PDB file of C-alpha atoms in Angstrom:
ATOM      1  CA  MET R   1     134.385 102.500  48.632  1.00  0.00           C
ATOM      2  CA  ALA R   2     133.526  99.815  50.995  1.00  0.00           C
ATOM      3  CA  LEU R   3     130.450  97.671  49.683  1.00  0.00           C
ATOM      4  CA  GLU R   4     128.192  97.613  53.033  1.00  0.00           C
ATOM      5  CA  ARG R   5     125.340  95.774  53.534  1.00  0.00           C
ATOM      6  CA  ILE R   6     122.804  97.979  55.958  1.00  0.00           C
ATOM      7  CA  LEU R   7     119.558  97.387  57.381  1.00  0.00           C
ATOM      8  CA  ILE R   8     117.755 100.533  56.807  1.00  0.00           C
ATOM      9  CA  THR R   9     115.547 101.642  60.180  1.00  0.00           C
ATOM     10  CA  VAL R  10     115.472 105.171  59.940  1.00  0.00           C
ATOM     11  CA  LYS R  11     114.514 108.082  57.309  1.00  0.00           C
ATOM     12  CA  THR R  12     114.047 111.540  58.406  1.00  0.00           C
ATOM     13  CA  TYR R  13     111.261 114.104  57.156  1.00  0.00           C
ATOM     14  CA  PRO R  14     112.877 115.843  54.337  1.00  0.00           C
ATOM     15  CA  THR R  15     114.283 119.275  54.719  1.00  0.00           C
ATOM     16  CA  LEU R  16     115.952 121.850  52.499  1.00  0.00           C
ATOM     17  CA  SER R  17     119.371 123.045  52.632  1.00  0.00           C
ATOM     18  CA  ALA R  18     121.415 125.662  50.589  1.00  0.00           C
ATOM     19  CA  LYS R  19     123.978 123.160  50.033  1.00  0.00           C
ATOM     20  CA  TYR R  20     121.772 119.827  49.338  1.00  0.00           C
ATOM     21  CA  GLY R  21     118.473 120.756  48.272  1.00  0.00           C
ATOM     22  CA  GLU R  22     115.652 118.692  49.254  1.00  0.00           C
ATOM     23  CA  HIS R  23     117.494 115.965  51.600  1.00  0.00           C
ATOM     24  CA  VAL R  24     116.752 113.206  54.189  1.00  0.00           C
ATOM     25  CA  CYS R  25     119.087 111.818  56.867  1.00  0.00           C
ATOM     26  CA  THR R  26     118.864 107.722  56.608  1.00  0.00           C
ATOM     27  CA  ALA R  27     120.089 105.236  58.943  1.00  0.00           C
ATOM     28  CA  GLY R  28     120.611 102.024  59.833  1.00  0.00           C
ATOM     29  CA  LEU R  29     122.617  99.105  61.379  1.00  0.00           C
ATOM     30  CA  ARG R  30     125.189  96.825  59.868  1.00  0.00           C
ATOM     31  CA  GLU R  31     124.837  92.987  60.510  1.00  0.00           C
ATOM     32  CA  ASP R  32     127.190  93.302  63.066  1.00  0.00           C
ATOM     33  CA  GLY R  33     124.701  95.448  64.746  1.00  0.00           C
ATOM     34  CA  SER R  34     126.743  98.916  64.298  1.00  0.00           C
ATOM     35  CA  TRP R  35     125.140 101.950  63.154  1.00  0.00           C
ATOM     36  CA  ILE R  36     125.788 103.656  60.060  1.00  0.00           C
ATOM     37  CA  ARG R  37     124.465 107.304  59.174  1.00  0.00           C
ATOM     38  CA  ILE R  38     124.107 108.074  54.991  1.00  0.00           C
ATOM     39  CA  TYR R  39     123.851 111.656  54.663  1.00  0.00           C
ATOM     40  CA  PRO R  40     122.591 113.477  52.718  1.00  0.00           C
ATOM     41  CA  VAL R  41     120.582 111.249  50.548  1.00  0.00           C
ATOM     42  CA  PRO R  42     118.060 113.344  48.098  1.00  0.00           C
ATOM     43  CA  PHE R  43     115.632 110.221  48.265  1.00  0.00           C
ATOM     44  CA  ARG R  44     112.715 111.713  45.683  1.00  0.00           C
ATOM     45  CA  SER R  45     115.366 112.219  43.402  1.00  0.00           C
ATOM     46  CA  LEU R  46     116.571 108.338  43.293  1.00  0.00           C
ATOM     47  CA  GLU R  47     115.439 106.219  40.355  1.00  0.00           C
ATOM     48  CA  GLU R  48     112.317 104.199  41.208  1.00  0.00           C
ATOM     49  CA  TYR R  49     114.321 101.086  41.762  1.00  0.00           C
ATOM     50  CA  GLN R  50     116.706 102.650  44.733  1.00  0.00           C
ATOM     51  CA  LYS R  51     113.833 103.900  46.979  1.00  0.00           C
ATOM     52  CA  PHE R  52     114.255 101.948  50.195  1.00  0.00           C
ATOM     53  CA  GLU R  53     111.667 101.476  52.414  1.00  0.00           C
ATOM     54  CA  LYS R  54     112.831 101.003  56.353  1.00  0.00           C
ATOM     55  CA  TYR R  55     113.694  97.549  56.892  1.00  0.00           C
ATOM     56  CA  ARG R  56     114.880  96.677  54.032  1.00  0.00           C
ATOM     57  CA  ILE R  57     118.212  95.647  53.459  1.00  0.00           C
ATOM     58  CA  ILE R  58     120.660  97.530  50.892  1.00  0.00           C
ATOM     59  CA  GLU R  59     123.746  97.523  49.598  1.00  0.00           C
ATOM     60  CA  ALA R  60     125.677 100.511  48.579  1.00  0.00           C
ATOM     61  CA  GLN R  61     129.365 101.502  48.534  1.00  0.00           C
ATOM     62  CA  VAL R  62     130.205 103.691  51.268  1.00  0.00           C
ATOM     63  CA  ILE R  63     133.240 105.924  52.425  1.00  0.00           C
ATOM     64  CA  ARG R  64     133.569 108.027  55.659  1.00  0.00           C
ATOM     65  CA  ASN R  65     132.241 111.694  55.379  1.00  0.00           C
ATOM     66  CA  SER R  66     135.376 113.400  56.749  1.00  0.00           C
ATOM     67  CA  LYS R  67     133.398 116.779  56.644  1.00  0.00           C
ATOM     68  CA  ASP R  68     130.946 115.599  59.033  1.00  0.00           C
ATOM     69  CA  PRO R  69     132.274 115.081  62.639  1.00  0.00           C
ATOM     70  CA  ARG R  70     129.743 112.736  63.786  1.00  0.00           C
ATOM     71  CA  PRO R  71     131.476 109.217  63.808  1.00  0.00           C
ATOM     72  CA  GLU R  72     128.779 106.984  62.062  1.00  0.00           C
ATOM     73  CA  SER R  73     128.404 109.446  59.034  1.00  0.00           C
ATOM     74  CA  HIS R  74     129.025 108.495  55.310  1.00  0.00           C
ATOM     75  CA  LYS R  75     128.759 109.151  52.336  1.00  0.00           C
ATOM     76  CA  VAL R  76     127.484 106.906  49.339  1.00  0.00           C
ATOM     77  CA  ASN R  77     128.200 106.215  45.815  1.00  0.00           C
ATOM     78  CA  PHE R  78     124.503 106.660  44.610  1.00  0.00           C
ATOM     79  CA  GLU R  79     125.183 104.699  41.218  1.00  0.00           C
ATOM     80  CA  SER R  80     126.502 101.718  43.813  1.00  0.00           C
ATOM     81  CA  LEU R  81     122.963 101.629  45.712  1.00  0.00           C
ATOM     82  CA  ALA R  82     120.821  98.608  45.250  1.00  0.00           C
ATOM     83  CA  LEU R  83     117.695  97.039  47.087  1.00  0.00           C
ATOM     84  CA  THR R  84     118.124  93.479  48.373  1.00  0.00           C
ATOM     85  CA  GLU R  85     114.940  90.990  48.411  1.00  0.00           C
ATOM     86  CA  THR R  86     115.483  91.183  52.063  1.00  0.00           C
ATOM     87  CA  LYS R  87     112.908  93.060  54.057  1.00  0.00           C
ATOM     88  CA  LEU R  88     112.868  92.019  57.657  1.00  0.00           C
ATOM     89  CA  SER R  89     109.475  91.491  58.407  1.00  0.00           C
ATOM     90  CA  THR R  90     106.846  91.579  61.445  1.00  0.00           C
ATOM     91  CA  ALA R  91     106.175  88.021  61.809  1.00  0.00           C
ATOM     92  CA  ASP R  92     106.123  86.165  65.268  1.00  0.00           C
ATOM     93  CA  ASN R  93     105.888  89.274  67.125  1.00  0.00           C
ATOM     94  CA  TRP R  94     108.678  91.177  65.146  1.00  0.00           C
ATOM     95  CA  ARG R  95     111.347  88.658  65.752  1.00  0.00           C
ATOM     96  CA  GLU R  96     113.565  89.109  62.930  1.00  0.00           C
ATOM     97  CA  ARG R  97     113.901  92.515  63.700  1.00  0.00           C
ATOM     98  CA  ARG R  98     114.251  92.161  67.097  1.00  0.00           C
ATOM     99  CA  ASN R  99     117.082  89.951  66.911  1.00  0.00           C
ATOM    100  CA  TRP R 100     118.649  92.440  64.360  1.00  0.00           C
ATOM    101  CA  ILE R 101     118.026  95.830  66.710  1.00  0.00           C
ATOM    102  CA  LEU R 102     117.853  94.470  70.052  1.00  0.00           C
ATOM    103  CA  ALA R 103     120.261  91.421  69.984  1.00  0.00           C
ATOM    104  CA  ARG R 104     122.687  92.517  67.980  1.00  0.00           C
ATOM    105  CA  GLY R 105     122.952  96.075  68.722  1.00  0.00           C
ATOM    106  CA  LYS R 106     123.276  97.990  71.997  1.00  0.00           C
ATOM    107  CA  VAL R 107     120.257  99.639  73.958  1.00  0.00           C
ATOM    108  CA  TYR R 108     120.696 102.430  76.137  1.00  0.00           C
ATOM    109  CA  HIS R 109     118.364 103.437  79.140  1.00  0.00           C
ATOM    110  CA  ASP R 110     120.562 106.282  80.727  1.00  0.00           C
ATOM    111  CA  LEU R 111     120.297 109.574  78.842  1.00  0.00           C
ATOM    112  CA  THR R 112     123.170 110.999  80.947  1.00  0.00           C
ATOM    113  CA  GLU R 113     125.469 108.274  79.472  1.00  0.00           C
ATOM    114  CA  LEU R 114     124.333 108.701  76.188  1.00  0.00           C
ATOM    115  CA  ILE R 115     124.955 112.480  76.009  1.00  0.00           C
ATOM    116  CA  ALA R 116     128.350 112.482  77.645  1.00  0.00           C
ATOM    117  CA  LEU R 117     129.380 109.898  74.840  1.00  0.00           C
ATOM    118  CA  ALA R 118     128.098 112.331  72.353  1.00  0.00           C
ATOM    119  CA  ASN R 119     129.532 115.347  73.734  1.00  0.00           C
ATOM    120  CA  ASP R 120     132.545 114.187  76.069  1.00  0.00           C
ATOM    121  CA  HIS R 121     133.996 111.386  74.043  1.00  0.00           C
ATOM    122  CA  ASN R 122     132.682 111.542  70.441  1.00  0.00           C
ATOM    123  CA  HIS R 123     132.038 107.847  70.696  1.00  0.00           C
ATOM    124  CA  LEU R 124     128.694 108.348  68.840  1.00  0.00           C
ATOM    125  CA  SER R 125     125.610 110.322  67.482  1.00  0.00           C
ATOM    126  CA  ILE R 126     123.365 107.709  66.771  1.00  0.00           C
ATOM    127  CA  ALA R 127     121.593 105.141  69.313  1.00  0.00           C
ATOM    128  CA  THR R 128     118.963 102.899  70.011  1.00  0.00           C
ATOM    129  CA  PHE R 129     116.988 104.211  73.443  1.00  0.00           C
ATOM    130  CA  LYS R 130     114.216 102.793  75.857  1.00  0.00           C
ATOM    131  CA  PRO R 131     112.430 105.259  77.486  1.00  0.00           C
ATOM    132  CA  SER R 132     111.076 104.240  80.816  1.00  0.00           C
ATOM    133  CA  ARG R 133     107.929 106.713  80.112  1.00  0.00           C
ATOM    134  CA  ILE R 134     106.654 108.785  77.580  1.00  0.00           C
ATOM    135  CA  LEU R 135     105.399 111.482  79.496  1.00  0.00           C
ATOM    136  CA  ASP R 136     103.708 113.865  76.886  1.00  0.00           C
ATOM    137  CA  PHE R 137     103.698 114.030  73.359  1.00  0.00           C
ATOM    138  CA  LYS R 138     103.664 118.031  71.843  1.00  0.00           C
ATOM    139  CA  ALA R 139     102.523 119.593  68.956  1.00  0.00           C
ATOM    140  CA  GLU R 140     103.514 123.148  68.228  1.00  0.00           C
ATOM    141  CA  PRO R 141     102.507 124.792  64.994  1.00  0.00           C
ATOM    142  CA  GLN R 142     105.409 126.074  63.092  1.00  0.00           C
ATOM    143  CA  THR R 143     105.893 128.517  59.927  1.00  0.00           C
ATOM    144  CA  PRO R 144     103.794 126.209  57.383  1.00  0.00           C
ATOM    145  CA  ASP R 145     105.579 127.380  54.256  1.00  0.00           C
ATOM    146  CA  TRP R 146     109.507 126.975  53.037  1.00  0.00           C
ATOM    147  CA  ASP R 147     111.381 130.347  52.542  1.00  0.00           C
ATOM    148  CA  GLU R 148     110.179 131.583  48.792  1.00  0.00           C
ATOM    149  CA  ASN R 149     113.962 132.757  47.898  1.00  0.00           C
ATOM    150  CA  LYS R 150     115.422 129.728  49.328  1.00  0.00           C
ATOM    151  CA  ILE R 151     112.726 127.659  46.866  1.00  0.00           C
ATOM    152  CA  ALA R 152     113.681 129.702  43.880  1.00  0.00           C
ATOM    153  CA  THR R 153     117.563 129.427  44.587  1.00  0.00           C
ATOM    154  CA  LEU R 154     117.224 125.266  44.657  1.00  0.00           C
ATOM    155  CA  GLN R 155     115.004 125.001  41.816  1.00  0.00           C
ATOM    156  CA  HIS R 156     117.902 126.808  39.953  1.00  0.00           C
ATOM    157  CA  ALA R 157     120.661 124.900  41.282  1.00  0.00           C
ATOM    158  CA  SER R 158     118.363 121.434  40.594  1.00  0.00           C
ATOM    159  CA  LEU R 159     117.764 122.350  37.163  1.00  0.00           C
ATOM    160  CA  GLN R 160     121.376 123.544  36.530  1.00  0.00           C
ATOM    161  CA  GLY R 161     122.881 120.076  38.254  1.00  0.00           C
ATOM    162  CA  ASP R 162     124.801 122.403  40.726  1.00  0.00           C
ATOM    163  CA  LEU R 163     123.334 119.865  43.527  1.00  0.00           C
ATOM    164  CA  PHE R 164     125.237 116.664  44.432  1.00  0.00           C
ATOM    165  CA  PRO R 165     128.180 117.253  41.768  1.00  0.00           C
ATOM    166  CA  GLU R 166     129.323 113.899  42.189  1.00  0.00           C
ATOM    167  CA  TRP R 167     126.382 112.434  40.928  1.00  0.00           C
ATOM    168  CA  GLN R 168     123.134 113.890  38.678  1.00  0.00           C
ATOM    169  CA  PRO R 169     119.971 112.948  40.375  1.00  0.00           C
ATOM    170  CA  ARG R 170     116.738 113.554  38.307  1.00  0.00           C
ATOM    171  CA  ALA R 171     115.655 116.815  39.050  1.00  0.00           C
ATOM    172  CA  VAL R 172     113.285 117.536  41.482  1.00  0.00           C
ATOM    173  CA  THR R 173     111.339 121.181  40.847  1.00  0.00           C
ATOM    174  CA  ARG R 174     108.542 120.627  43.390  1.00  0.00           C
ATOM    175  CA  PHE R 175     109.830 120.140  46.757  1.00  0.00           C
ATOM    176  CA  VAL R 176     108.273 118.178  49.463  1.00  0.00           C
ATOM    177  CA  LYS R 177     105.800 120.231  51.761  1.00  0.00           C
ATOM    178  CA  LYS R 178     106.778 121.657  54.906  1.00  0.00           C
ATOM    179  CA  LEU R 179     105.238 120.131  58.115  1.00  0.00           C
ATOM    180  CA  PRO R 180     103.529 122.720  59.977  1.00  0.00           C
ATOM    181  CA  TRP R 181     103.884 121.498  63.271  1.00  0.00           C
ATOM    182  CA  LYS R 182     106.801 120.556  65.328  1.00  0.00           C
ATOM    183  CA  PHE R 183     105.965 117.024  67.412  1.00  0.00           C
ATOM    184  CA  SER R 184     108.001 116.296  70.244  1.00  0.00           C
ATOM    185  CA  TYR R 185     108.047 113.782  73.109  1.00  0.00           C
ATOM    186  CA  ARG R 186     108.513 114.904  76.517  1.00  0.00           C
ATOM    187  CA  LEU R 187     110.048 111.410  78.373  1.00  0.00           C
ATOM    188  CA  GLU R 188     111.775 109.891  81.083  1.00  0.00           C
ATOM    189  CA  ASP R 189     115.256 107.520  81.575  1.00  0.00           C
ATOM    190  CA  ALA R 190     115.344 104.799  83.672  1.00  0.00           C
ATOM    191  CA  LEU R 191     116.997 107.153  86.084  1.00  0.00           C
ATOM    192  CA  GLY R 192     114.440 109.467  85.885  1.00  0.00           C
ATOM    193  CA  ARG R 193     116.246 112.304  83.953  1.00  0.00           C
ATOM    194  CA  GLU R 194     113.317 114.243  82.098  1.00  0.00           C
ATOM    195  CA  SER R 195     113.926 115.531  78.288  1.00  0.00           C
ATOM    196  CA  THR R 196     111.787 116.857  75.324  1.00  0.00           C
ATOM    197  CA  MET R 197     113.073 116.022  71.894  1.00  0.00           C
ATOM    198  CA  MET R 198     111.732 116.886  68.878  1.00  0.00           C
ATOM    199  CA  ILE R 199     110.658 113.992  66.422  1.00  0.00           C
ATOM    200  CA  GLU R 200     112.253 114.058  62.702  1.00  0.00           C
ATOM    201  CA  ASP R 201     110.958 110.713  61.551  1.00  0.00           C
ATOM    202  CA  TRP R 202     109.342 110.345  58.248  1.00  0.00           C
ATOM    203  CA  GLU R 203     106.539 108.454  59.234  1.00  0.00           C
ATOM    204  CA  ILE R 204     105.016 111.273  61.529  1.00  0.00           C
ATOM    205  CA  GLY R 205     104.867 113.587  59.049  1.00  0.00           C
ATOM    206  CA  ALA R 206     103.726 110.987  56.218  1.00  0.00           C
ATOM    207  CA  LEU R 207     100.861 110.343  58.881  1.00  0.00           C
ATOM    208  CA  TYR R 208      99.812 113.862  59.256  1.00  0.00           C
ATOM    209  CA  TRP R 209      99.513 114.344  55.408  1.00  0.00           C
ATOM    210  CA  ASN R 210      97.770 111.397  54.915  1.00  0.00           C
ATOM    211  CA  CYS R 211      95.007 112.281  57.292  1.00  0.00           C
ATOM    212  CA  ILE R 212      94.816 115.653  55.622  1.00  0.00           C
ATOM    213  CA  ARG R 213      94.355 114.012  52.030  1.00  0.00           C
ATOM    214  CA  GLU R 214      91.750 111.695  53.934  1.00  0.00           C
ATOM    215  CA  GLY R 215      89.482 115.014  54.806  1.00  0.00           C
ATOM    216  CA  SER R 216      90.759 115.813  58.513  1.00  0.00           C
ATOM    217  CA  ILE R 217      91.457 119.361  59.362  1.00  0.00           C
ATOM    218  CA  PRO R 218      94.687 120.312  60.702  1.00  0.00           C
ATOM    219  CA  GLN R 219      93.640 119.953  64.386  1.00  0.00           C
ATOM    220  CA  GLU R 220      91.896 116.735  63.664  1.00  0.00           C
ATOM    221  CA  ALA R 221      95.299 115.582  61.974  1.00  0.00           C
ATOM    222  CA  VAL R 222      97.316 116.230  64.959  1.00  0.00           C
ATOM    223  CA  ALA R 223      94.946 114.506  67.327  1.00  0.00           C
ATOM    224  CA  LYS R 224      95.436 111.306  64.882  1.00  0.00           C
ATOM    225  CA  VAL R 225      98.977 111.736  64.885  1.00  0.00           C
ATOM    226  CA  ARG R 226      98.896 112.038  68.846  1.00  0.00           C
ATOM    227  CA  GLN R 227      96.868 109.114  69.167  1.00  0.00           C
ATOM    228  CA  LYS R 228      99.322 106.963  67.265  1.00  0.00           C
ATOM    229  CA  TYR R 229     102.715 108.071  68.894  1.00  0.00           C
ATOM    230  CA  PHE R 230     101.805 108.943  72.411  1.00  0.00           C
ATOM    231  CA  ASP R 231      98.231 106.587  73.273  1.00  0.00           C
ATOM    232  CA  ASN R 232      99.321 103.444  70.731  1.00  0.00           C
ATOM    233  CA  PHE R 233     102.806 103.898  71.642  1.00  0.00           C
ATOM    234  CA  ARG R 234     102.717 103.352  75.108  1.00  0.00           C
ATOM    235  CA  GLU R 235     101.105 100.124  74.595  1.00  0.00           C
ATOM    236  CA  LYS R 236     103.885  98.818  72.909  1.00  0.00           C
ATOM    237  CA  ASP R 237     107.827  97.943  73.865  1.00  0.00           C
ATOM    238  CA  LEU R 238     108.730 101.010  72.433  1.00  0.00           C
ATOM    239  CA  HIS R 239     112.125 102.026  71.573  1.00  0.00           C
ATOM    240  CA  LEU R 240     113.494 105.146  70.346  1.00  0.00           C
ATOM    241  CA  PHE R 241     116.209 105.699  67.524  1.00  0.00           C
ATOM    242  CA  LEU R 242     118.402 108.902  68.435  1.00  0.00           C
ATOM    243  CA  GLY R 243     120.106 111.207  66.456  1.00  0.00           C
ATOM    244  CA  THR R 244     122.781 113.951  66.927  1.00  0.00           C
ATOM    245  CA  THR R 245     122.023 117.112  65.035  1.00  0.00           C
ATOM    246  CA  ARG R 246     124.993 118.215  63.269  1.00  0.00           C
ATOM    247  CA  GLU R 247     124.776 121.657  64.663  1.00  0.00           C
ATOM    248  CA  TRP R 248     124.711 120.418  68.036  1.00  0.00           C
ATOM    249  CA  HIS R 249     126.813 117.247  67.962  1.00  0.00           C
ATOM    250  CA  GLY R 250     129.543 117.559  70.476  1.00  0.00           C
ATOM    251  CA  ARG R 251     128.513 120.509  72.472  1.00  0.00           C
ATOM    252  CA  GLY R 252     124.577 120.814  73.184  1.00  0.00           C
ATOM    253  CA  LYS R 253     123.147 120.105  76.903  1.00  0.00           C
ATOM    254  CA  ASN R 254     121.211 117.519  74.775  1.00  0.00           C
ATOM    255  CA  PRO R 255     122.270 117.236  70.937  1.00  0.00           C
ATOM    256  CA  PHE R 256     119.699 114.259  70.564  1.00  0.00           C
ATOM    257  CA  VAL R 257     116.736 114.295  68.390  1.00  0.00           C
ATOM    258  CA  VAL R 258     114.317 111.366  68.072  1.00  0.00           C
ATOM    259  CA  ILE R 259     115.221 110.016  64.351  1.00  0.00           C
ATOM    260  CA  GLY R 260     112.777 106.780  64.381  1.00  0.00           C
ATOM    261  CA  ALA R 261     110.521 104.808  66.638  1.00  0.00           C
ATOM    262  CA  PHE R 262     110.926 100.695  67.032  1.00  0.00           C
ATOM    263  CA  TYR R 263     107.709  99.599  68.303  1.00  0.00           C
ATOM    264  CA  PRO R 264     107.174  96.165  68.541  1.00  0.00           C
ATOM    265  CA  PRO R 265     104.757  94.562  70.980  1.00  0.00           C
ATOM    266  CA  ILE R 266     105.381  94.025  74.487  1.00  0.00           C
ATOM    267  CA  GLN R 267     106.259  90.328  75.132  1.00  0.00           C
ATOM    268  CA  ASN R 268     106.504  88.269  78.238  1.00  0.00           C
ATOM    269  CA  GLN R 269     109.486  86.753  79.323  1.00  0.00           C
ATOM    270  CA  GLN R 270     108.873  83.382  78.439  1.00  0.00           C
ATOM    271  CA  GLU R 271     107.847  84.432  74.819  1.00  0.00           C
ATOM    272  CA  LEU R 272     111.293  86.131  74.560  1.00  0.00           C
ATOM    273  CA  PHE R 273     113.210  82.500  75.112  1.00  0.00           C
TER     274      PHE R 273
END
């Protein structure tokens, strides 16, 4: 396994699967600006000293996941996972983060090009995308609870150590709450193509639940989420991290979902140099 240094930029909201239990999709950029996906990660089962936040540089041994068709997907040796002391700051209009993400990595403006690269050529499954406009933010209710039979099966598997056989994580018997809303953007690219994409970023789920804990009823919490992701973000230099789902990679009309948002302040041309 190769030892990689990775700037973490993506953590999706936790989901449940029969094979992996509760897990998140994690991704970031190497020092040369190329993307790497670490999937799956049982984040809440990690040791406390291994739990990384966004924009922290981590070190870990990784190997290409041959069972995942998405070219950036890798498996990680969890025992090698370590956090460095480096977390990129938001100082000076997010200069450190801009330099790593926008200067080193490629930014796409054309959705048709992106979808062709994912479907026709299988060249990528993660990208930084700059929408020309965010047209709308949607919140649609969905089933608020995980399937009880799946929960029971996964609780048993977790206690028996049947999940992640290559590593024995700490057992998690209380799974994360399912998000009772499906959030999505309707957006437009530089050539005028419109698309609606689900938002699966951990931050949007955390924001919703924080609002609920602070006393908001669900409709108020959704309004606060919309205020940040639609009203506030439209005043930022918004870029979206897009990732294809394993199910639709290589064959979907649009296989991408929004897996993260990058929202530094808008700068004028002079400030960029």
